[in-house]
Coordinates of C-alpha atoms in Angstrom, one line a residue:
X1 CA 9.9 29.8 -22.1
X2 CA 11.3 27.0 -24.1
X3 CA 11.9 23.6 -22.4
X4 CA 15.4 22.3 -22.9
X5 CA 15.5 19.5 -25.5
X6 CA 17.1 17.1 -23.0
X7 CA 14.1 17.6 -20.6
X8 CA 11.7 17.1 -23.4
X9 CA 13.4 13.9 -24.4
X10 CA 13.4 12.6 -20.8
X11 CA 9.7 13.4 -20.5
X12 CA 9.0 11.5 -23.8
X13 CA 11.0 8.5 -22.6
X14 CA 9.0 8.5 -19.3
X15 CA 5.7 8.6 -21.2
X16 CA 6.8 5.7 -23.4
X17 CA 7.9 3.7 -20.4
X18 CA 4.6 4.4 -18.6
X19 CA 2.6 3.3 -21.7
X20 CA 4.7 0.2 -22.0
X21 CA 4.1 -0.7 -18.3
X22 CA 0.3 -0.1 -18.6
X23 CA 0.2 -2.2 -21.8
X24 CA 2.1 -5.0 -20.0
X25 CA -0.3 -4.9 -17.1
X26 CA -3.4 -5.0 -19.3
X27 CA -2.1 -7.9 -21.5
X28 CA -0.9 -9.9 -18.5
X29 CA -4.1 -9.5 -16.5
X30 CA -6.3 -10.3 -19.5
X31 CA -4.3 -13.4 -20.2
X32 CA -4.5 -14.6 -16.6
X33 CA -8.2 -13.8 -16.3
X34 CA -9.0 -15.7 -19.4
X35 CA -6.8 -18.7 -18.8
X36 CA -6.7 -19.1 -15.0
X37 CA -9.5 -17.2 -13.3
X38 CA -12.2 -18.5 -15.7
X39 CA -11.2 -22.1 -14.7
X40 CA -11.6 -21.1 -11.0
X41 CA -15.0 -19.5 -11.6
X42 CA -17.1 -22.7 -11.2
X43 CA -15.6 -24.1 -8.0
X44 CA -15.2 -20.6 -6.6
X45 CA -18.9 -19.7 -7.2
X46 CA -20.1 -22.0 -4.4
X47 CA -18.2 -19.8 -1.9
X48 CA -20.8 -17.1 -2.5
X49 CA -23.8 -19.4 -1.9
X50 CA -23.4 -19.2 1.8
X51 CA -25.6 -16.7 3.6
X52 CA -26.8 -15.9 7.0
X53 CA -29.4 -18.7 6.8
X54 CA -26.5 -21.1 7.0
X55 CA -23.5 -19.5 8.7
X56 CA -23.8 -16.2 10.4
X57 CA -20.1 -15.4 10.3
X58 CA -17.0 -15.5 8.2
X59 CA -17.1 -15.9 4.4
X60 CA -20.8 -14.9 4.1
X61 CA -21.0 -11.1 3.7
X62 CA -20.7 -10.9 -0.1
X63 CA -22.8 -14.0 -0.5
X64 CA -25.5 -12.6 1.7
X65 CA -25.6 -9.4 -0.4
X66 CA -26.0 -11.4 -3.5
X67 CA -28.8 -13.4 -1.9
X68 CA -30.8 -10.2 -1.4
X69 CA -30.8 -9.8 -5.2
X70 CA -31.5 -13.3 -6.5
X71 CA -32.0 -16.8 -5.2
X72 CA -30.5 -18.6 -8.3
X73 CA -26.8 -17.9 -8.9
X74 CA -24.7 -19.1 -11.8
X75 CA -20.9 -19.2 -11.7
X76 CA -20.9 -16.9 -14.8
X77 CA -22.8 -14.3 -12.7
X78 CA -20.2 -14.5 -9.9
X79 CA -17.3 -14.3 -12.3
X80 CA -18.7 -11.2 -14.1
X81 CA -19.5 -9.6 -10.7
X82 CA -16.0 -10.2 -9.4
X83 CA -14.4 -9.1 -12.7
X84 CA -16.3 -5.8 -12.4
X85 CA -15.1 -5.5 -8.7
X86 CA -11.5 -6.2 -9.9
X87 CA -11.7 -3.5 -12.5
X88 CA -13.2 -1.0 -10.0
X89 CA -10.5 -1.9 -7.4
X90 CA -7.7 -1.5 -9.9
X91 CA -9.1 1.9 -11.0
X92 CA -9.4 3.1 -7.4
X93 CA -5.9 1.9 -6.5
X94 CA -4.3 3.7 -9.4
X95 CA -6.4 6.8 -8.5
X96 CA -4.9 6.6 -5.0
X97 CA -1.4 6.4 -6.6
X98 CA -2.2 9.2 -9.1
X99 CA -0.9 11.9 -6.8
X100 CA 2.5 10.0 -6.8
X101 CA 2.5 10.1 -10.6
X102 CA 1.6 13.7 -10.7
X103 CA 4.4 14.6 -8.3
X104 CA 6.8 12.5 -10.2
X105 CA 6.0 14.6 -13.3
X106 CA 5.9 18.1 -11.6
X107 CA 9.1 17.5 -9.6
X108 CA 10.8 15.4 -12.3
X109 CA 11.3 12.8 -9.6
X110 CA 12.4 9.4 -11.0
X111 CA 12.0 7.7 -7.6
X112 CA 8.3 8.6 -7.4
X113 CA 7.9 7.6 -11.1
X114 CA 9.4 4.2 -10.4
X115 CA 7.2 3.7 -7.3
X116 CA 4.1 4.1 -9.5
X117 CA 5.5 1.9 -12.4
X118 CA 6.3 -1.0 -10.1
X119 CA 2.6 -1.5 -9.2
X120 CA 1.9 -2.2 -12.9
X121 CA 4.5 -4.9 -13.4
X122 CA 5.2 -6.5 -9.9
X123 CA 4.0 -10.1 -9.9
X124 CA 2.6 -10.1 -6.4
X125 CA 0.3 -7.1 -6.8
X126 CA -2.8 -6.5 -8.8
X127 CA -1.4 -8.8 -11.5
X128 CA -1.5 -11.7 -9.0
X129 CA -5.2 -10.9 -8.2
X130 CA -6.0 -11.4 -11.8
X131 CA -5.4 -15.1 -11.2
X132 CA -8.2 -15.2 -8.6
X133 CA -11.3 -13.6 -10.2
X134 CA -14.2 -15.5 -8.7
X135 CA -12.6 -15.7 -5.3
X136 CA -13.1 -13.2 -2.5
X137 CA -9.5 -11.7 -2.2
X138 CA -10.3 -8.7 -4.3
X139 CA -13.0 -7.6 -1.9
X140 CA -10.5 -7.4 0.9
X141 CA -8.2 -5.2 -1.1
X142 CA -11.2 -3.0 -2.2
X143 CA -12.3 -2.4 1.4
X144 CA -8.7 -1.4 2.2
X145 CA -8.3 1.0 -0.7
X146 CA -11.6 2.7 0.3
X147 CA -10.3 3.0 3.8
X148 CA -7.2 4.8 2.5
X149 CA -9.3 7.3 0.5
X150 CA -11.5 7.9 3.6
X151 CA -8.6 8.5 5.9
X152 CA -7.7 11.6 3.9
X153 CA -11.1 13.1 4.1
X154 CA -12.7 15.1 6.9
X155 CA -15.1 12.9 8.9
X156 CA -15.3 10.4 6.1
X157 CA -12.8 8.2 7.9
X158 CA -15.7 7.1 10.1
X159 CA -16.7 4.6 7.4
X160 CA -13.5 2.6 8.2
X161 CA -15.1 0.6 11.1
X162 CA -17.8 -0.5 8.8
X163 CA -15.4 -1.4 5.9
X164 CA -13.1 -3.3 8.2
X165 CA -16.0 -5.2 9.7
X166 CA -17.2 -6.1 6.2
X167 CA -13.7 -7.2 5.4
X168 CA -13.6 -9.6 8.4
X169 CA -17.1 -11.0 7.5
X170 CA -15.9 -11.5 3.9
X171 CA -13.0 -13.5 5.2
X172 CA -11.1 -13.7 8.5
X173 CA -7.8 -13.3 6.7
X174 CA -8.5 -9.6 6.4
X175 CA -7.2 -9.3 10.0
X176 CA -3.6 -10.2 8.9
X177 CA -3.6 -9.0 5.3
X178 CA -4.8 -5.4 5.0
X179 CA -6.2 -4.5 8.4
X180 CA -2.7 -3.7 9.9
X181 CA -2.0 -1.3 7.0
X182 CA -5.3 0.4 7.4
X183 CA -4.7 0.9 11.1
X184 CA -1.1 2.1 10.5
X185 CA -2.5 4.9 8.2
X186 CA -5.1 5.9 10.8
X187 CA -2.4 5.8 13.5
X188 CA -0.2 8.1 11.5
X189 CA -3.0 10.7 11.1
X190 CA -3.3 10.6 14.9
X191 CA 0.4 11.3 15.3
X192 CA 0.6 14.1 12.7
X193 CA -2.8 15.8 12.8
X194 CA -3.7 18.6 15.2
X195 CA -7.3 17.5 15.9
X196 CA -6.6 14.1 17.5
X197 CA -9.7 13.3 19.6
X198 CA -12.0 12.3 16.8
X199 CA -9.2 10.4 15.0
X200 CA -8.4 8.5 18.2
X201 CA -12.1 7.7 18.7
X202 CA -12.4 6.4 15.1
X203 CA -9.1 4.4 15.5
X204 CA -10.4 2.8 18.7
X205 CA -13.8 2.0 17.1
X206 CA -12.3 0.5 14.1
X207 CA -10.0 -1.7 16.2
X208 CA -12.8 -2.8 18.5
X209 CA -15.3 -3.6 15.7
X210 CA -12.7 -5.6 13.8
X211 CA -11.4 -7.6 16.8
X212 CA -15.0 -8.3 18.0
X213 CA -16.0 -9.4 14.5
X214 CA -12.9 -11.6 14.2
X215 CA -13.5 -13.3 17.6
X216 CA -17.1 -13.9 16.6
X217 CA -16.3 -15.4 13.3
X218 CA -13.6 -17.7 14.7
X219 CA -15.1 -18.9 17.9
X220 CA -18.9 -18.4 17.8
X221 CA -20.2 -18.2 14.2
X222 CA -20.3 -21.9 13.6
X223 CA -22.9 -22.2 16.4
X224 CA -25.5 -20.7 14.0
X225 CA -25.3 -23.6 11.4
X226 CA -28.8 -24.7 10.7
X227 CA -28.2 -27.3 8.0
X228 CA -26.7 -30.8 7.9
X229 CA -24.1 -31.6 5.3
X230 CA -26.6 -33.2 2.9
X231 CA -29.0 -30.4 3.4
X232 CA -26.3 -27.8 2.6
X233 CA -25.2 -29.4 -0.6
X234 CA -28.8 -29.9 -1.7
X235 CA -29.5 -26.3 -1.0
X236 CA -26.4 -25.1 -2.9
X237 CA -27.0 -27.3 -5.9
X238 CA -30.6 -26.0 -6.2
X239 CA -29.3 -22.4 -6.1
X240 CA -26.3 -23.0 -8.5
X241 CA -28.1 -25.3 -10.9
X242 CA -25.1 -27.7 -10.9
X243 CA -23.4 -30.0 -8.4
X244 CA -21.0 -28.4 -5.8
X245 CA -17.5 -29.2 -7.0
X246 CA -15.4 -28.4 -3.9
X247 CA -17.2 -30.4 -1.1
X248 CA -13.9 -31.0 0.6
X249 CA -13.6 -27.3 1.3
X250 CA -16.9 -27.2 3.1
X251 CA -16.1 -30.4 4.9
X252 CA -12.9 -28.9 6.2
X253 CA -14.2 -25.6 7.3
X254 CA -17.8 -26.3 8.3
X255 CA -18.2 -29.9 9.2
X256 CA -15.3 -30.7 11.4
X257 CA -15.4 -30.8 15.2
X258 CA -11.6 -30.5 15.6
X259 CA -10.7 -26.9 14.8
X260 CA -7.1 -27.4 16.0
X261 CA -6.5 -30.2 13.5
X262 CA -8.1 -28.2 10.7
X263 CA -5.6 -25.3 11.4
X264 CA -2.6 -27.7 11.7
X265 CA -3.6 -29.3 8.4
X266 CA -2.9 -25.9 6.7
X267 CA 0.7 -25.9 7.9
X268 CA 1.9 -28.8 5.8
X269 CA 4.5 -28.6 3.1
X270 CA 4.7 -24.8 3.1
X271 CA 8.4 -24.1 2.8
X272 CA 9.3 -25.8 -0.5
X273 CA 11.5 -24.9 -3.5
X274 CA 8.8 -22.7 -5.1
X275 CA 8.2 -20.8 -1.9
X276 CA 11.9 -20.1 -1.3
X277 CA 12.5 -19.0 -4.9
X278 CA 9.5 -16.6 -4.9
X279 CA 10.4 -15.2 -1.5
X280 CA 14.1 -14.7 -2.2
X281 CA 14.0 -13.5 -5.8
X282 CA 10.6 -11.8 -6.0
X283 CA 9.3 -10.6 -2.6
X284 CA 12.5 -9.8 -0.8
X285 CA 13.9 -7.3 -3.3
X286 CA 10.7 -5.2 -3.0
X287 CA 10.7 -5.4 0.8
X288 CA 14.4 -4.2 0.8
X289 CA 13.4 -1.2 -1.3
X290 CA 10.7 -0.3 1.2
X291 CA 13.1 -0.8 4.1
X292 CA 15.4 1.7 2.3
X293 CA 12.6 4.2 2.6
X294 CA 11.3 3.4 6.1
X295 CA 14.7 3.2 7.8
X296 CA 15.6 6.9 7.0
X297 CA 12.0 7.8 7.6
X298 CA 12.5 6.5 11.2
X299 CA 16.1 7.6 11.6
X300 CA 15.7 11.2 10.4
X301 CA 12.3 11.9 11.8
X302 CA 10.6 12.9 15.0
X303 CA 9.3 10.5 17.6
X304 CA 6.0 10.4 15.7
X305 CA 7.9 9.4 12.6
X306 CA 9.9 6.8 14.5
X307 CA 6.8 5.3 16.0
X308 CA 4.8 5.2 12.7
X309 CA 7.8 4.0 10.7
X310 CA 8.3 1.0 13.0
X311 CA 4.6 0.2 12.6
X312 CA 4.9 0.4 8.8
X313 CA 7.7 -2.2 8.9
X314 CA 5.6 -4.3 11.3
X315 CA 2.8 -4.6 8.7
X316 CA 5.1 -6.3 6.2
X317 CA 6.5 -8.6 8.9
X318 CA 2.9 -9.8 9.8
X319 CA 2.2 -11.0 6.3
X320 CA 5.7 -12.6 6.0
X321 CA 5.1 -14.4 9.3
X322 CA 1.7 -15.7 8.1
X323 CA 3.3 -16.9 4.8
X324 CA 5.6 -19.2 6.8
X325 CA 2.6 -20.6 8.8
X326 CA -0.2 -21.0 6.4
X327 CA -0.4 -22.4 2.9
X328 CA -1.1 -20.4 -0.3
X329 CA 1.9 -18.1 0.1
X330 CA 1.0 -15.9 -2.9
X331 CA -2.0 -14.5 -0.9
X332 CA 0.3 -13.4 1.9
X333 CA 3.1 -12.2 -0.4
X334 CA 0.6 -10.1 -2.3
X335 CA -0.8 -8.6 0.9
X336 CA 2.7 -7.8 2.1
X337 CA 3.5 -5.9 -1.1
X338 CA 0.2 -4.1 -1.6
X339 CA 0.0 -3.1 2.1
X340 CA 3.3 -1.2 1.7
X341 CA 2.1 0.5 -1.4
X342 CA -1.1 1.5 0.3
X343 CA 0.9 3.2 3.1
X344 CA 3.3 4.8 0.7
X345 CA 0.7 6.2 -1.6
X346 CA -1.5 7.3 1.3
X347 CA 1.3 9.4 2.8
X348 CA 2.1 11.0 -0.5
X349 CA -1.5 11.8 -1.1
X350 CA -1.5 13.4 2.4
X351 CA 1.4 15.5 1.2
X352 CA 3.6 14.2 4.0
X353 CA 6.7 16.4 3.7
X354 CA 8.9 14.2 5.8
X355 CA 8.4 11.2 3.4
X356 CA 8.6 13.4 0.3
X357 CA 11.9 15.0 1.5
X358 CA 13.4 11.5 1.8
X359 CA 12.3 10.6 -1.7
X360 CA 13.6 13.8 -3.1
X361 CA 17.0 13.1 -1.5
X362 CA 17.0 9.7 -3.1
X363 CA 16.3 11.4 -6.4
X364 CA 19.2 13.8 -6.0
X365 CA 17.2 17.0 -5.3
X366 CA 19.6 18.6 -2.8
X367 CA 18.4 22.2 -3.1
X368 CA 20.9 24.6 -4.4
X369 CA 23.3 23.1 -6.8
X370 CA 26.8 22.6 -5.5
X371 CA 30.1 22.2 -7.3
X372 CA 33.2 20.2 -6.7
X373 CA 34.4 16.7 -6.6
X374 CA 32.1 15.6 -3.7
X375 CA 29.0 16.8 -5.6
X376 CA 30.1 15.0 -8.8
X377 CA 30.6 11.8 -6.9
X378 CA 27.2 12.2 -5.3
X379 CA 25.5 12.7 -8.7
X380 CA 27.3 9.7 -10.0
X381 CA 26.0 7.6 -7.2
X382 CA 22.5 8.9 -7.7
X383 CA 22.6 8.0 -11.4
X384 CA 23.7 4.5 -10.6
X385 CA 20.8 4.2 -8.2
X386 CA 18.3 5.3 -10.9
X387 CA 19.9 2.8 -13.4
X388 CA 19.5 0.1 -10.8
X389 CA 15.8 1.0 -10.3
X390 CA 15.2 0.7 -14.1
X391 CA 17.0 -2.7 -14.1
X392 CA 14.7 -3.8 -11.2
X393 CA 11.7 -2.7 -13.2
X394 CA 12.7 -4.9 -16.1
X395 CA 13.5 -7.7 -13.6
X396 CA 10.0 -7.5 -12.1
X397 CA 8.5 -7.7 -15.5
X398 CA 10.4 -10.9 -16.3
X399 CA 9.4 -12.2 -12.8
X400 CA 5.8 -11.5 -13.6
X401 CA 6.1 -13.7 -16.7
X402 CA 8.0 -16.4 -14.9
X403 CA 5.9 -16.8 -11.7
X404 CA 3.3 -19.5 -12.3
X405 CA -0.3 -19.3 -10.9
X406 CA -0.4 -21.0 -7.5
X407 CA -3.8 -22.6 -8.3
X408 CA -2.7 -23.9 -11.7
X409 CA -5.1 -24.7 -14.5
X410 CA -6.9 -27.6 -12.8
X411 CA -8.6 -26.1 -9.7
X412 CA -10.8 -29.1 -9.0
X413 CA -7.7 -31.4 -8.8
X414 CA -6.1 -28.8 -6.6
X415 CA -9.0 -28.7 -4.3
X416 CA -8.9 -32.5 -3.9
X417 CA -5.3 -32.4 -3.0
X418 CA -5.3 -29.3 -0.8
X419 CA -8.1 -29.2 1.8
X420 CA -6.7 -25.9 2.9
X421 CA -8.0 -24.1 -0.2
X422 CA -10.2 -21.3 1.2

């Protein structure tokens, strides 16, 4: 059977657009890694020198694993390690989204195709994490992606409590970045699967393990410090083979007796011009698109869909709220965006028919073809919608070029001016 030439042309156009988006992602990430992340490698390396001999709590999990392999650590080793983790995480994330791309092709669904493309060009996504190679953020996202894969496999979802605990012990911010999305996905399986008991037990175990770990890290972990300030810096210098460049960071988080003042110091000068511009013109348009999906998901669904959809919206509100409270808003913007993609791609991977039916409706797949003026008007509206999505794709590419790295190109100076860098 011959495929109509118009369909062939459309498929060719999609392949060209997909290749262009991938090329944009690769070039942009390589540029940011080489110009920004490499500069952050030296001050960032000291974050991985902490282990359980010093601080049995937050920010030590990855460093303790490295400590098992070697005593002496160079910032080049940390950079290469995290670069590999970034690549692995990106591959896994796109593998999670691959079902979306396949469905976009098999169903000729432009909405699904756009959903995949946007992850390649959106500035507060994997592109943003390319600015932070050497820091720990990518580990938090890696644990979350692994949880999403596990949620779709029989019995494998029992690794989620361990992954979430590892996320908390890597950094406490996991509790408000990706943990809500991970729990939303687990919760949705409870609502929609027949065998609920084991799912509920895993959900409860994951929640309990994460909350207990977070409480420990925040309130009790500092009681295990065994070194004075001078002893710590001497220890870290001997391991790194060079002076510690971000002492103000360790002074702020490990050698202060006033935790309240430390927290309040992070809430200064947050809402500025850059914050407002990035929120209104970059983050908000994406969140509106997700709301356009979750609102009909809630409105047209069962009680289970209404409950889950409300939780999905709640995850984005958590990250937005945190962005207005704590400094380093790109961290929270990125979590808000990627959390929504994790939920969307996980449900599509689950073959959730309720979500897919909504996306098919957006695409104009209305079953049997109808005729008449009303149908023609509907098709015209759908075509306008698809054109708007293409314009948004180009808009996000431009935004990815316009948004400047938050840490800049002089991380040492940044650390000296911002004690809240963590």
